[in-house]
Short mmCIF file of C-alpha atoms in Angstrom, two decimals:
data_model
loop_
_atom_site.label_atom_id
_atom_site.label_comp_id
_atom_site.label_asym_id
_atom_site.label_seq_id
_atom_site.Cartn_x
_atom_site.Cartn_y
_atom_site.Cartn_z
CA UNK A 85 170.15 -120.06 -94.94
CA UNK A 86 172.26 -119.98 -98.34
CA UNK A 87 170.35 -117.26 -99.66
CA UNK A 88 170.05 -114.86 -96.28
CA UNK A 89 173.79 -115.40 -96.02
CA UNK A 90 174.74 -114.12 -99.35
CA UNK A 91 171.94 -111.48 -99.17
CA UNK A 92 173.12 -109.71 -96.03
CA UNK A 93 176.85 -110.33 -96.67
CA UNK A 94 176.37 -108.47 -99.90
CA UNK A 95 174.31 -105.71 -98.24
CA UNK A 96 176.22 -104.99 -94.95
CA UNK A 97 179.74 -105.96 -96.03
CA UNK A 98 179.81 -102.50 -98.48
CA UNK A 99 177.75 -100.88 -95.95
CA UNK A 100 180.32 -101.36 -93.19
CA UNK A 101 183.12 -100.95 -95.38
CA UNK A 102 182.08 -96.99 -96.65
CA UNK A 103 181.17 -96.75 -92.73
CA UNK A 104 184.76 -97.40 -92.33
CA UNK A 105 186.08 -95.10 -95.22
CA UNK A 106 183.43 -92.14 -93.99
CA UNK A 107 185.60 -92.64 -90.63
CA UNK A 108 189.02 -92.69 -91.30
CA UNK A 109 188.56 -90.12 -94.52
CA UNK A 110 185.79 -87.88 -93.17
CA UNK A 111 184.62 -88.18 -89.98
CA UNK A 112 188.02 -88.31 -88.00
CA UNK A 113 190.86 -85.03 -88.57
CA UNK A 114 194.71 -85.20 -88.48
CA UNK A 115 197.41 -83.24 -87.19
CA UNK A 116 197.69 -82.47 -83.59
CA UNK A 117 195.89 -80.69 -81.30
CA UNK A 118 196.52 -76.79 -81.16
CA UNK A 119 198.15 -76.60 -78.11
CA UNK A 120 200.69 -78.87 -79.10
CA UNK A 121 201.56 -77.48 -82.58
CA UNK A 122 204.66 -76.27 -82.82
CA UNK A 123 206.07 -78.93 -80.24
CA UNK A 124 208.45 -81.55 -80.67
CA UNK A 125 205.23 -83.87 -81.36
CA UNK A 126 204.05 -82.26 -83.72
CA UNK A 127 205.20 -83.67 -86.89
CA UNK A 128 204.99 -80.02 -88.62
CA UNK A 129 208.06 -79.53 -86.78
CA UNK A 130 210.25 -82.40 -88.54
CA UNK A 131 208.69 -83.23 -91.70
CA UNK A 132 208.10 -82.09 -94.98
CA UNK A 133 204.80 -80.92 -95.92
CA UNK A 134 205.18 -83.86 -98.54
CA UNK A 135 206.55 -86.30 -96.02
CA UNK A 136 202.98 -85.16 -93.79
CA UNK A 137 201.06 -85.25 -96.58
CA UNK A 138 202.47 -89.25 -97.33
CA UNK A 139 201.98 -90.40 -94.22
CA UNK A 140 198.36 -88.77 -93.96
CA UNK A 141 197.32 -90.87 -96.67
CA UNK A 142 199.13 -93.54 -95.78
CA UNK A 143 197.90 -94.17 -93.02
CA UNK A 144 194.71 -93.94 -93.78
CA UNK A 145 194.59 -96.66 -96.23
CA UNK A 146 196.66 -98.76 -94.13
CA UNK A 147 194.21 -98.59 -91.85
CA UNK A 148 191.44 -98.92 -94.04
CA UNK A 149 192.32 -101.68 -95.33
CA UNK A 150 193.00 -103.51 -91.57
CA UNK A 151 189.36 -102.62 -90.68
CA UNK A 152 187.89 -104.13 -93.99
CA UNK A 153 189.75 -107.21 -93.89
CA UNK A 154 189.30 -107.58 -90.44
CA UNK A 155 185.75 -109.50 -90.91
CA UNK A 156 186.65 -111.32 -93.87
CA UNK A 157 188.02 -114.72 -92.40
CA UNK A 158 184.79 -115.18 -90.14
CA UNK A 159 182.68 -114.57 -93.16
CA UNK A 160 184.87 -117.17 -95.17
CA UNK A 161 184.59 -119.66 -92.35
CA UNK A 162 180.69 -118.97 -91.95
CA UNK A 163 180.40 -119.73 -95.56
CA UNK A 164 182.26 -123.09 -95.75
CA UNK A 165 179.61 -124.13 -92.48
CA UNK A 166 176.87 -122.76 -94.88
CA UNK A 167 177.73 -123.87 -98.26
CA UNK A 168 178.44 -127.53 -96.81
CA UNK A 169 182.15 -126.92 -97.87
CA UNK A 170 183.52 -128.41 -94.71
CA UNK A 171 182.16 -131.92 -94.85
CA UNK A 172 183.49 -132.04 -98.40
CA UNK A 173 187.31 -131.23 -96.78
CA UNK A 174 186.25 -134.16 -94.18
CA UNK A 175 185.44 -136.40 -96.72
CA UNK A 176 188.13 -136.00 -98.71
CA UNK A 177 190.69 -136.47 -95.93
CA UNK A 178 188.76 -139.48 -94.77
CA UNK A 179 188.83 -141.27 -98.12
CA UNK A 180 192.98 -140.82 -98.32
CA UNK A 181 193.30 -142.05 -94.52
CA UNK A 182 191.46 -143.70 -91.82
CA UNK A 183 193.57 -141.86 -88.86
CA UNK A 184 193.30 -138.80 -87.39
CA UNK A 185 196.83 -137.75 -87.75
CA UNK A 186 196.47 -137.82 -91.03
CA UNK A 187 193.14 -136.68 -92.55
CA UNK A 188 192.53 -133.77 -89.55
CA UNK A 189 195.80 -132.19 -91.00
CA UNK A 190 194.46 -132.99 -94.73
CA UNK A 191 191.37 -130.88 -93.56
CA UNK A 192 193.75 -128.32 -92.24
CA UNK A 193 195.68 -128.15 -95.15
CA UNK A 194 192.84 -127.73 -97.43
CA UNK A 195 190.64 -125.20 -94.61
CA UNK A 196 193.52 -123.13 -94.68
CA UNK A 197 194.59 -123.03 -98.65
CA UNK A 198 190.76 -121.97 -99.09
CA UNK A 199 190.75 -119.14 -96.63
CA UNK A 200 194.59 -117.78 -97.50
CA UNK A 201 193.27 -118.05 -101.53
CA UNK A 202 190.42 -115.58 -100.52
CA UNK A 203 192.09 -113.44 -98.64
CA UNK A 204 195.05 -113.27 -100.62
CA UNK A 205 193.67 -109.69 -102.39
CA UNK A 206 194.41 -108.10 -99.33
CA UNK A 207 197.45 -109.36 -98.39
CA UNK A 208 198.52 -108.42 -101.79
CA UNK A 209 197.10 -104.69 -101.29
CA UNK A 210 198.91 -104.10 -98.50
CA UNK A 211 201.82 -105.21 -100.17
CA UNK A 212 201.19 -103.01 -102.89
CA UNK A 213 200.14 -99.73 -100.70
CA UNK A 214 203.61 -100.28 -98.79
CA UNK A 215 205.58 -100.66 -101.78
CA UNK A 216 203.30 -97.35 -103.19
CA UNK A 217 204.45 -95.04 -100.16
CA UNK A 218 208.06 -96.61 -100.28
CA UNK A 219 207.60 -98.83 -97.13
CA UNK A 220 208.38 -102.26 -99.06
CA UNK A 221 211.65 -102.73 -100.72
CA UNK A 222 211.11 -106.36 -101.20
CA UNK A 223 210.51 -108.04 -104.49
CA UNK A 224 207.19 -110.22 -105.76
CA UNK A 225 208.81 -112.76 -105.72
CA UNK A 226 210.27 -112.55 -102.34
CA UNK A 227 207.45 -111.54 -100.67
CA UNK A 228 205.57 -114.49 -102.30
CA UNK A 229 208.29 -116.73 -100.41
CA UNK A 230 207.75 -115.17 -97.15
CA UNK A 231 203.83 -115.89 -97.69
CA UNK A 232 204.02 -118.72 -98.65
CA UNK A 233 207.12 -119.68 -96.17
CA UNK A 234 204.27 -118.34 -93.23
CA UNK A 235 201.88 -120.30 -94.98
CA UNK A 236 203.29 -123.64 -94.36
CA UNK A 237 204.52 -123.21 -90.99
CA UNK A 238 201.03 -121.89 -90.09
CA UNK A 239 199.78 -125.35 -91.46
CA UNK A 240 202.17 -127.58 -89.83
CA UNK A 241 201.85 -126.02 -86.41
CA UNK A 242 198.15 -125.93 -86.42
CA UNK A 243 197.42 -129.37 -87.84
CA UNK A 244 199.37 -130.96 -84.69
CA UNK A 245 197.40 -128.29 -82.54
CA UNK A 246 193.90 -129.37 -84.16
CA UNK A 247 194.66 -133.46 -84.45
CA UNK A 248 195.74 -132.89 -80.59
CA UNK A 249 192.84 -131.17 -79.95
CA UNK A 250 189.99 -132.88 -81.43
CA UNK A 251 191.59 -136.15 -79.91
CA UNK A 252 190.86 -134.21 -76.33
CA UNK A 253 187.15 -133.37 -77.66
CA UNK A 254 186.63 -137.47 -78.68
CA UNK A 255 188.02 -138.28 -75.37
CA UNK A 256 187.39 -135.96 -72.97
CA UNK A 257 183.66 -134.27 -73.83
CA UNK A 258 183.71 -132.06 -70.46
CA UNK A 259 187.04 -131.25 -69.59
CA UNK A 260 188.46 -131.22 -72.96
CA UNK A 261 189.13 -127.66 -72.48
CA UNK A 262 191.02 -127.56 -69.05
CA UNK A 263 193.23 -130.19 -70.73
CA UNK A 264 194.19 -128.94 -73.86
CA UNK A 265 194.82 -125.76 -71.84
CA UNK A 266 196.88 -127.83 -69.68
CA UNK A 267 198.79 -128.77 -72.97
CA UNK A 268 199.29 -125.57 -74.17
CA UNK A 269 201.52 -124.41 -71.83
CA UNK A 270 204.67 -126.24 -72.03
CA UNK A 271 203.86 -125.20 -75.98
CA UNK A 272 203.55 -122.02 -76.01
CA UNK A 273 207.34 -121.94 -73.39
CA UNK A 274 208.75 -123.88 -76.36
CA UNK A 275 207.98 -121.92 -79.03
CA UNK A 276 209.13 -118.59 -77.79
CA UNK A 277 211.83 -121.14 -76.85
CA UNK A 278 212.42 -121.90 -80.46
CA UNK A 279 210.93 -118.36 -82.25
CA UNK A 280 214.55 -116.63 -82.25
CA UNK A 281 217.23 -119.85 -82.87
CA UNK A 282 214.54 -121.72 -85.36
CA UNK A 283 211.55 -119.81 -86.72
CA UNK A 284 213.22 -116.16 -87.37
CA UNK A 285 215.96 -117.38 -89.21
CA UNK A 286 214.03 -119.13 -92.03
CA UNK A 287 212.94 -115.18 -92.81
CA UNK A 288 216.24 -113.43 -92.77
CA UNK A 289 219.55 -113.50 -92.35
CA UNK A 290 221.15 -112.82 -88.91
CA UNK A 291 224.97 -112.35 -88.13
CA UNK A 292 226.58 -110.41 -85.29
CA UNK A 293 226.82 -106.87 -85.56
CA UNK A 294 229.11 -105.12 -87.84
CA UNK A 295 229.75 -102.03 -85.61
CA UNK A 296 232.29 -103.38 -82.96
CA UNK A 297 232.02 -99.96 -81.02
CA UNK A 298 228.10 -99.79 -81.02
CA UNK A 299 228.38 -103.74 -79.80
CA UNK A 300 229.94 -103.07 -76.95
CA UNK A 301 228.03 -100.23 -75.61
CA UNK A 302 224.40 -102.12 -76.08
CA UNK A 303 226.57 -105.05 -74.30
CA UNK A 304 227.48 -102.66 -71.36
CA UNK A 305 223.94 -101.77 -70.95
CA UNK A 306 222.78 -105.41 -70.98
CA UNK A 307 225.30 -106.28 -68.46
CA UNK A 308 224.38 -103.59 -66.63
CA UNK A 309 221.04 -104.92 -66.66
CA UNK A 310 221.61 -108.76 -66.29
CA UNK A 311 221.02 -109.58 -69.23
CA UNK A 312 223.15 -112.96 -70.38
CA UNK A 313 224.13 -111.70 -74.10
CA UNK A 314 227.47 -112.34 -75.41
CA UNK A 315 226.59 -110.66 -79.04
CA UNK A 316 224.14 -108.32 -80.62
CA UNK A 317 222.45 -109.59 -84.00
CA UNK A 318 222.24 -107.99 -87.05
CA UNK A 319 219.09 -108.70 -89.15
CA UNK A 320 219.27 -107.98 -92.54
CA UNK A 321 216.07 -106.03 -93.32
CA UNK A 322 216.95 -103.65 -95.62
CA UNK A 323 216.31 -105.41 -98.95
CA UNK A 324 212.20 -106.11 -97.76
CA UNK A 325 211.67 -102.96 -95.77
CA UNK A 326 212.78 -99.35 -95.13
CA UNK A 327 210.66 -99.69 -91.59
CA UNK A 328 213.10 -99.58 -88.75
CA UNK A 329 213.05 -102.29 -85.22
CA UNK A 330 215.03 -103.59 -82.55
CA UNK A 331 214.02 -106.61 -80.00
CA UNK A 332 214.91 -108.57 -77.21
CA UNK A 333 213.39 -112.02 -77.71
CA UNK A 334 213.43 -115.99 -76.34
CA UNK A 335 214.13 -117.05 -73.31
CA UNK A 336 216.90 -118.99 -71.35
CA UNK A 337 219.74 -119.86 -73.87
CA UNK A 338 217.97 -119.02 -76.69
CA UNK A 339 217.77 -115.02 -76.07
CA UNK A 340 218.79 -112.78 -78.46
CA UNK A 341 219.48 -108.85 -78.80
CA UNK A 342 218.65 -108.05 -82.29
CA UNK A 343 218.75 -104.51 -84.84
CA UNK A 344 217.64 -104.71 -88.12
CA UNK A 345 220.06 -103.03 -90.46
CA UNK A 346 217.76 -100.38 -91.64
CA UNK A 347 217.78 -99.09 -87.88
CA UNK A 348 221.52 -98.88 -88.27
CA UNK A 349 221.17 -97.08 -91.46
CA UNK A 350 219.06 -94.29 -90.57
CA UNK A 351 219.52 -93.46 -86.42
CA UNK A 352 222.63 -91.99 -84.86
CA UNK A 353 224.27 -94.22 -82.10
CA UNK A 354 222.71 -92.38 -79.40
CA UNK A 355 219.29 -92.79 -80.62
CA UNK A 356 220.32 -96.75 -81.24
CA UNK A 357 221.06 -96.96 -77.72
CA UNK A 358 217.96 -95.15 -76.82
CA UNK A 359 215.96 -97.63 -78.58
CA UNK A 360 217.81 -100.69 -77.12
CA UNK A 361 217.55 -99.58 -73.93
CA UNK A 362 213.59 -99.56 -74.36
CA UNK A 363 213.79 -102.90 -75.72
CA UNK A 364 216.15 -104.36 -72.39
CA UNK A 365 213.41 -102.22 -70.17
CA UNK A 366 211.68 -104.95 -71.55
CA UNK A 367 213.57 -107.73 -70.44
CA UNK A 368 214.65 -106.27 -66.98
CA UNK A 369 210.63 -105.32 -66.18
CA UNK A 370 209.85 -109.16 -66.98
CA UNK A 371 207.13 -108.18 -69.87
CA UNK A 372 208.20 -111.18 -71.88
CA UNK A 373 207.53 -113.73 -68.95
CA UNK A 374 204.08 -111.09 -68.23
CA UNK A 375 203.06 -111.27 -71.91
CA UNK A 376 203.70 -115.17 -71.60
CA UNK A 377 201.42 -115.57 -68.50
CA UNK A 378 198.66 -113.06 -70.16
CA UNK A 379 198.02 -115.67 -72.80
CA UNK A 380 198.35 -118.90 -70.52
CA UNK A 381 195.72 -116.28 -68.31
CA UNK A 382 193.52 -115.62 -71.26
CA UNK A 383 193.88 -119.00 -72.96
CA UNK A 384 192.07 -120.79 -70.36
CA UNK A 385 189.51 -118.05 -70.36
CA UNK A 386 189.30 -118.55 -74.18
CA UNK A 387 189.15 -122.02 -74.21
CA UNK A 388 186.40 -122.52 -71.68
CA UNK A 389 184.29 -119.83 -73.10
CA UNK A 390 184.74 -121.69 -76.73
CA UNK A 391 183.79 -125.14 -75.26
CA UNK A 392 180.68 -123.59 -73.90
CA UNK A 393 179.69 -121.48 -76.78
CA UNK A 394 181.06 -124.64 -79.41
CA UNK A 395 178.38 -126.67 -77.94
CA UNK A 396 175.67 -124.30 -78.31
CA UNK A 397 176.39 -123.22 -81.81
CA UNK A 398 176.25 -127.22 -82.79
CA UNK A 399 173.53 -127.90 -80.85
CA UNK A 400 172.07 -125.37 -82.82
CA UNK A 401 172.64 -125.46 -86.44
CA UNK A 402 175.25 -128.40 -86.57
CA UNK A 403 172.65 -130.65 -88.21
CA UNK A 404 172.17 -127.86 -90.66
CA UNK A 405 175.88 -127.18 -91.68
CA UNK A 406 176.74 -131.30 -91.58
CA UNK A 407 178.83 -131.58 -88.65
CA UNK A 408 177.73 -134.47 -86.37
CA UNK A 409 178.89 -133.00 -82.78
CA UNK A 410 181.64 -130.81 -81.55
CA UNK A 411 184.39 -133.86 -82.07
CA UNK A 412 183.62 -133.93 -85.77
CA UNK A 413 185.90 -132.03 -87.62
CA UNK A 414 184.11 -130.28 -89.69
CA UNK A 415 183.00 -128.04 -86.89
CA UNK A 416 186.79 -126.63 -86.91
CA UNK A 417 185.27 -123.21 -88.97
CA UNK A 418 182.73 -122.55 -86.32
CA UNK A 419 185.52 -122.79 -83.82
CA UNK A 420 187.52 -120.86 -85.73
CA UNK A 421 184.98 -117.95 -85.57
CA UNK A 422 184.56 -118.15 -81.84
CA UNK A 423 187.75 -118.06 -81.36
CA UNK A 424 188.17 -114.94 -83.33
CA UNK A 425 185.33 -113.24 -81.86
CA UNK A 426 186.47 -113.78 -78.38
CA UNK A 427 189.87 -112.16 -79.72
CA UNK A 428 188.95 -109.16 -81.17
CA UNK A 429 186.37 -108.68 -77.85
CA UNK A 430 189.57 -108.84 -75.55
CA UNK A 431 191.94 -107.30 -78.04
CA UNK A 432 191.12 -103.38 -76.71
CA UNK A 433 192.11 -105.05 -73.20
CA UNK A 434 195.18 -106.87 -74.48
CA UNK A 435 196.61 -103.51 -76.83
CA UNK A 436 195.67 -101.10 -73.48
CA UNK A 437 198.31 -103.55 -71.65
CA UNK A 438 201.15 -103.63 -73.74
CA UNK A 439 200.42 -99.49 -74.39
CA UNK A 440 201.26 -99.22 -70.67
CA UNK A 441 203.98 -102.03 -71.30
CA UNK A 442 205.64 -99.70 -73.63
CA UNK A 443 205.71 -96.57 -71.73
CA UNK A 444 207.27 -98.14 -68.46
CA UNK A 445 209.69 -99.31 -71.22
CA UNK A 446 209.88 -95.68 -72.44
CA UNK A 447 210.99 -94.29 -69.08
CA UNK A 448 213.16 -97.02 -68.03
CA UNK A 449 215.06 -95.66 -71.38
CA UNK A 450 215.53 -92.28 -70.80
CA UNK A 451 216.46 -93.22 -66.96
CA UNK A 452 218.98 -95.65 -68.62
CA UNK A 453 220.68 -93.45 -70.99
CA UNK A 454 219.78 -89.83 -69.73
CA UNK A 455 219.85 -88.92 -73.34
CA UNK A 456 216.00 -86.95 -73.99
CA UNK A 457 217.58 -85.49 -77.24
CA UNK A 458 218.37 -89.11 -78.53
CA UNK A 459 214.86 -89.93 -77.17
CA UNK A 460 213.14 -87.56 -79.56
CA UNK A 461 215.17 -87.75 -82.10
CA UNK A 462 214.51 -91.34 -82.13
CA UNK A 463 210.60 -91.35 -82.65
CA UNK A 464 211.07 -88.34 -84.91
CA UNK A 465 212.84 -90.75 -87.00
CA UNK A 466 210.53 -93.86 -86.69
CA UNK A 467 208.04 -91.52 -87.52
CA UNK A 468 209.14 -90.05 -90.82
CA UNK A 469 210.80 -93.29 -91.76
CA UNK A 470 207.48 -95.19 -91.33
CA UNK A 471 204.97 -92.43 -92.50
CA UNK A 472 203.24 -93.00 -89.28
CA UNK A 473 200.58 -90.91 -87.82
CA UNK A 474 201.39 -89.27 -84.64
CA UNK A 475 197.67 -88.72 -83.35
CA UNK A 476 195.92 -91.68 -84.99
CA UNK A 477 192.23 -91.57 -84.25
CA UNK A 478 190.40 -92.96 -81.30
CA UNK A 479 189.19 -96.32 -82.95
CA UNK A 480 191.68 -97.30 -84.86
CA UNK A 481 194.30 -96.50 -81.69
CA UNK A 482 192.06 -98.60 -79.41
CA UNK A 483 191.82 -101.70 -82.06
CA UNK A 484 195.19 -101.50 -83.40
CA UNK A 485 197.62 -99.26 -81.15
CA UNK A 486 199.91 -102.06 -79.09
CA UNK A 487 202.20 -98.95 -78.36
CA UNK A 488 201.67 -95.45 -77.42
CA UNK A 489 200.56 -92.95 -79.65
CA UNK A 490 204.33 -90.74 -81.39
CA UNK A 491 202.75 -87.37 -79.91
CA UNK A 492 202.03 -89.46 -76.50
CA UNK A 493 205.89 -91.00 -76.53
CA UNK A 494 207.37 -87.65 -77.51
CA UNK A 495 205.73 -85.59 -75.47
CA UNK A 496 205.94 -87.73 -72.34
CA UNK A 497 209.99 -87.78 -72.98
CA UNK A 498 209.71 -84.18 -73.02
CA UNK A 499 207.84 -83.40 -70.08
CA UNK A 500 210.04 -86.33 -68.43
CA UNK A 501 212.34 -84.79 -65.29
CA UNK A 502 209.75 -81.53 -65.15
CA UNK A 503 209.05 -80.43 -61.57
#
């Protein structure tokens, strides 16, 4: 099994990834269609042939990079199952501690060093291709902090997850499932409880915004839209990125309205308010609480689909890989892949939703403000400032696209109010 792995990862890994670059360099054009040159969508219009000729290639790599990396965790995991790696993390947690609240999160600890270790070249290219292109403004060394900041967190969270977990596998060997779905609930509320006040924080800087004026109008239009916000934050963004955003996140007390400062820096105040009111179309159409009950929805289908398929897989080649039974926690990797699979099989589903999300927010904008000008000046903006590709191609919009298409948003504003 050693040897077939390593044979066909070495053979189909290179052949998928120059299937990828033949796509996205070869296969697939750019620009927009001709009957929308010389629109507001097409980028022609408002950028530099340099500036189109950046963002081209830009993209492109970006991408590229996305859709090579994408299998590269699975194979990692695959190969720790293989190469008998994850009895070794087992055993090593088992000889510093006999409890399971202390040598699952050993395992996790050392699970998740080994996979962010071998995956760390791509992290690091994408780092370097956005600092290339003038994306990135942030340093090594700060970067290295936020990694390694994300790192931990990811660690800490998931080993409680996991130790909770494979308790509910020991315990419960049917219905384990149903009740750490059960659990996962009142979780999932806290965190996005917790993500603005707690977790956001730790990566930048917030205060309230510096523009008293601006402050006042996005607080008008929250009022005007029931939203309980007494300030608007300011995130400061602009010594990691040149990339603009705006959100409305949390929930109950903990909601915040928040601009980065490189948003301030480069839109007028009428496309500003544009964008906020997308981001309170948000709030007042209830996608937070809709995107919250999609994954409770999708969890449960996850879940039960991963006990069933767990078993199987285990059943299987468990006595092969050293893992005892589904409890043991050394199956964790071949969970891990299910789990991923079943992700990236619902993911088209889950980026077609929050495309149509987006748009209803879109609308609700230009209905709010009554500004179409600001509207398209707006995503002219987010476009040039984030070398993005207007009319990405079909695959790469269906795996990665959580948002409309720029020639979709800009042309949708324009035709918006047309008998």
């Amino acid at each position: 099994m050693k040897k077939r792995f390593v044979l066909w990862t070495v053979i189909l890994f290179p052949i998928y990834a120059y299937l990828v670059y033949l796509y996205l360099f070869h296969w697939t054009g750019t620009g927009v269609p001709a009957s929308y040159q010389g629109t507001a969508a097409d980028p022609a219009t408002f950028m530099t042939a340099k500036e189109l000729e950046l963002s081209q290639d830009f993209s492109r790599y970006k991408d590229f990079l996305f859709f090579v990396g994408l299998p590269l965790e699975g194979l990692i995991y695959l190969g720790v199952l293989i190469f008998g790696v994850s009895p070794i993390f087992k055993q090593f947690g088992e000889r510093l501690s006999r409890f399971s609240f202390v040598k699952i999160p050993i395992y996790v600890l050392l699970l998740s060093a080994f996979t962010w270790i071998l995956t760390f070249p791509i992290y690091y290219a994408e780092r370097m291709l956005s600092v290339a292109y003038g994306i990135s403004t942030q340093s090594f060394s700060s970067w290295m902090r936020d990694e390694l900041l994300g790192f931990w967190i990811g660690v800490l969270i998931m080993s409680v997850l996991i130790t909770v977990l494979y308790w509910l596998m020991k315990r419960f060997t049917k219905r384990w499932w149903l009740y750490a779905w059960i659990l996962l609930i009142p979780f999932l509320i806290f965190m996005m409880y917790i993500q603005p006040v707690v977790i956001d924080p730790l990566y930048n800087d917030f205060s309230e915004l510096d523009d008293p004026v601006l402050q006042e109008k996005i607080l008008n239009m929250a009022d005007e839209a029931d939203i309980p916000a007494e300030r608007v934050y300011e995130v400061d963004m602009s010594e990691k990125t040149n990339a603009m955003n705006a959100y409305v996140n949390g929930i109950g007390s903990n909601l915040r309205i928040v601009l980065w400062d490189t948003t301030l820096n480069h839109l007028k105040d009428r496309e500003v308010l544009f964008i906020m009111a997308h981001e309170i179309g948000h709030y007042v159409m209830n996608h937070l609480y809709y995107n919250l009950a999609g994954v409770i929805i999708s969890s449960l289908v996850g879940l039960y689909l991963a006990y069933r398929l767990l078993h199987m897989v285990i059943r299987k080649w468990g006595s092969s890989w050293g893992v005892k039974n589904v409890a043991d926690i050394s199956s964790l990797p071949a969970l891990f892949i299910i789990l991923s699979l079943l992700s990236f099989a619902a993911s088209p589903i889950e980026l077609a939703i929050s495309r149509d999300a987006e748009k209803a927010a879109d609308m609700y904008a230009i209905e709010m403000t009554e500004d179409k000008e600001a509207a398209v000046g707006a995503f002219q903006e987010l476009t040039v400032n984030g070398l993005t590709d207007v009319n990405p191609p079909a695959l790469v919009k269906f795996f990665r696209y959580g948002h409309p298409t720029m020639m979709e948003r800009i042309l949708m504003l324009k035709e918006h109010g047309k008998e």
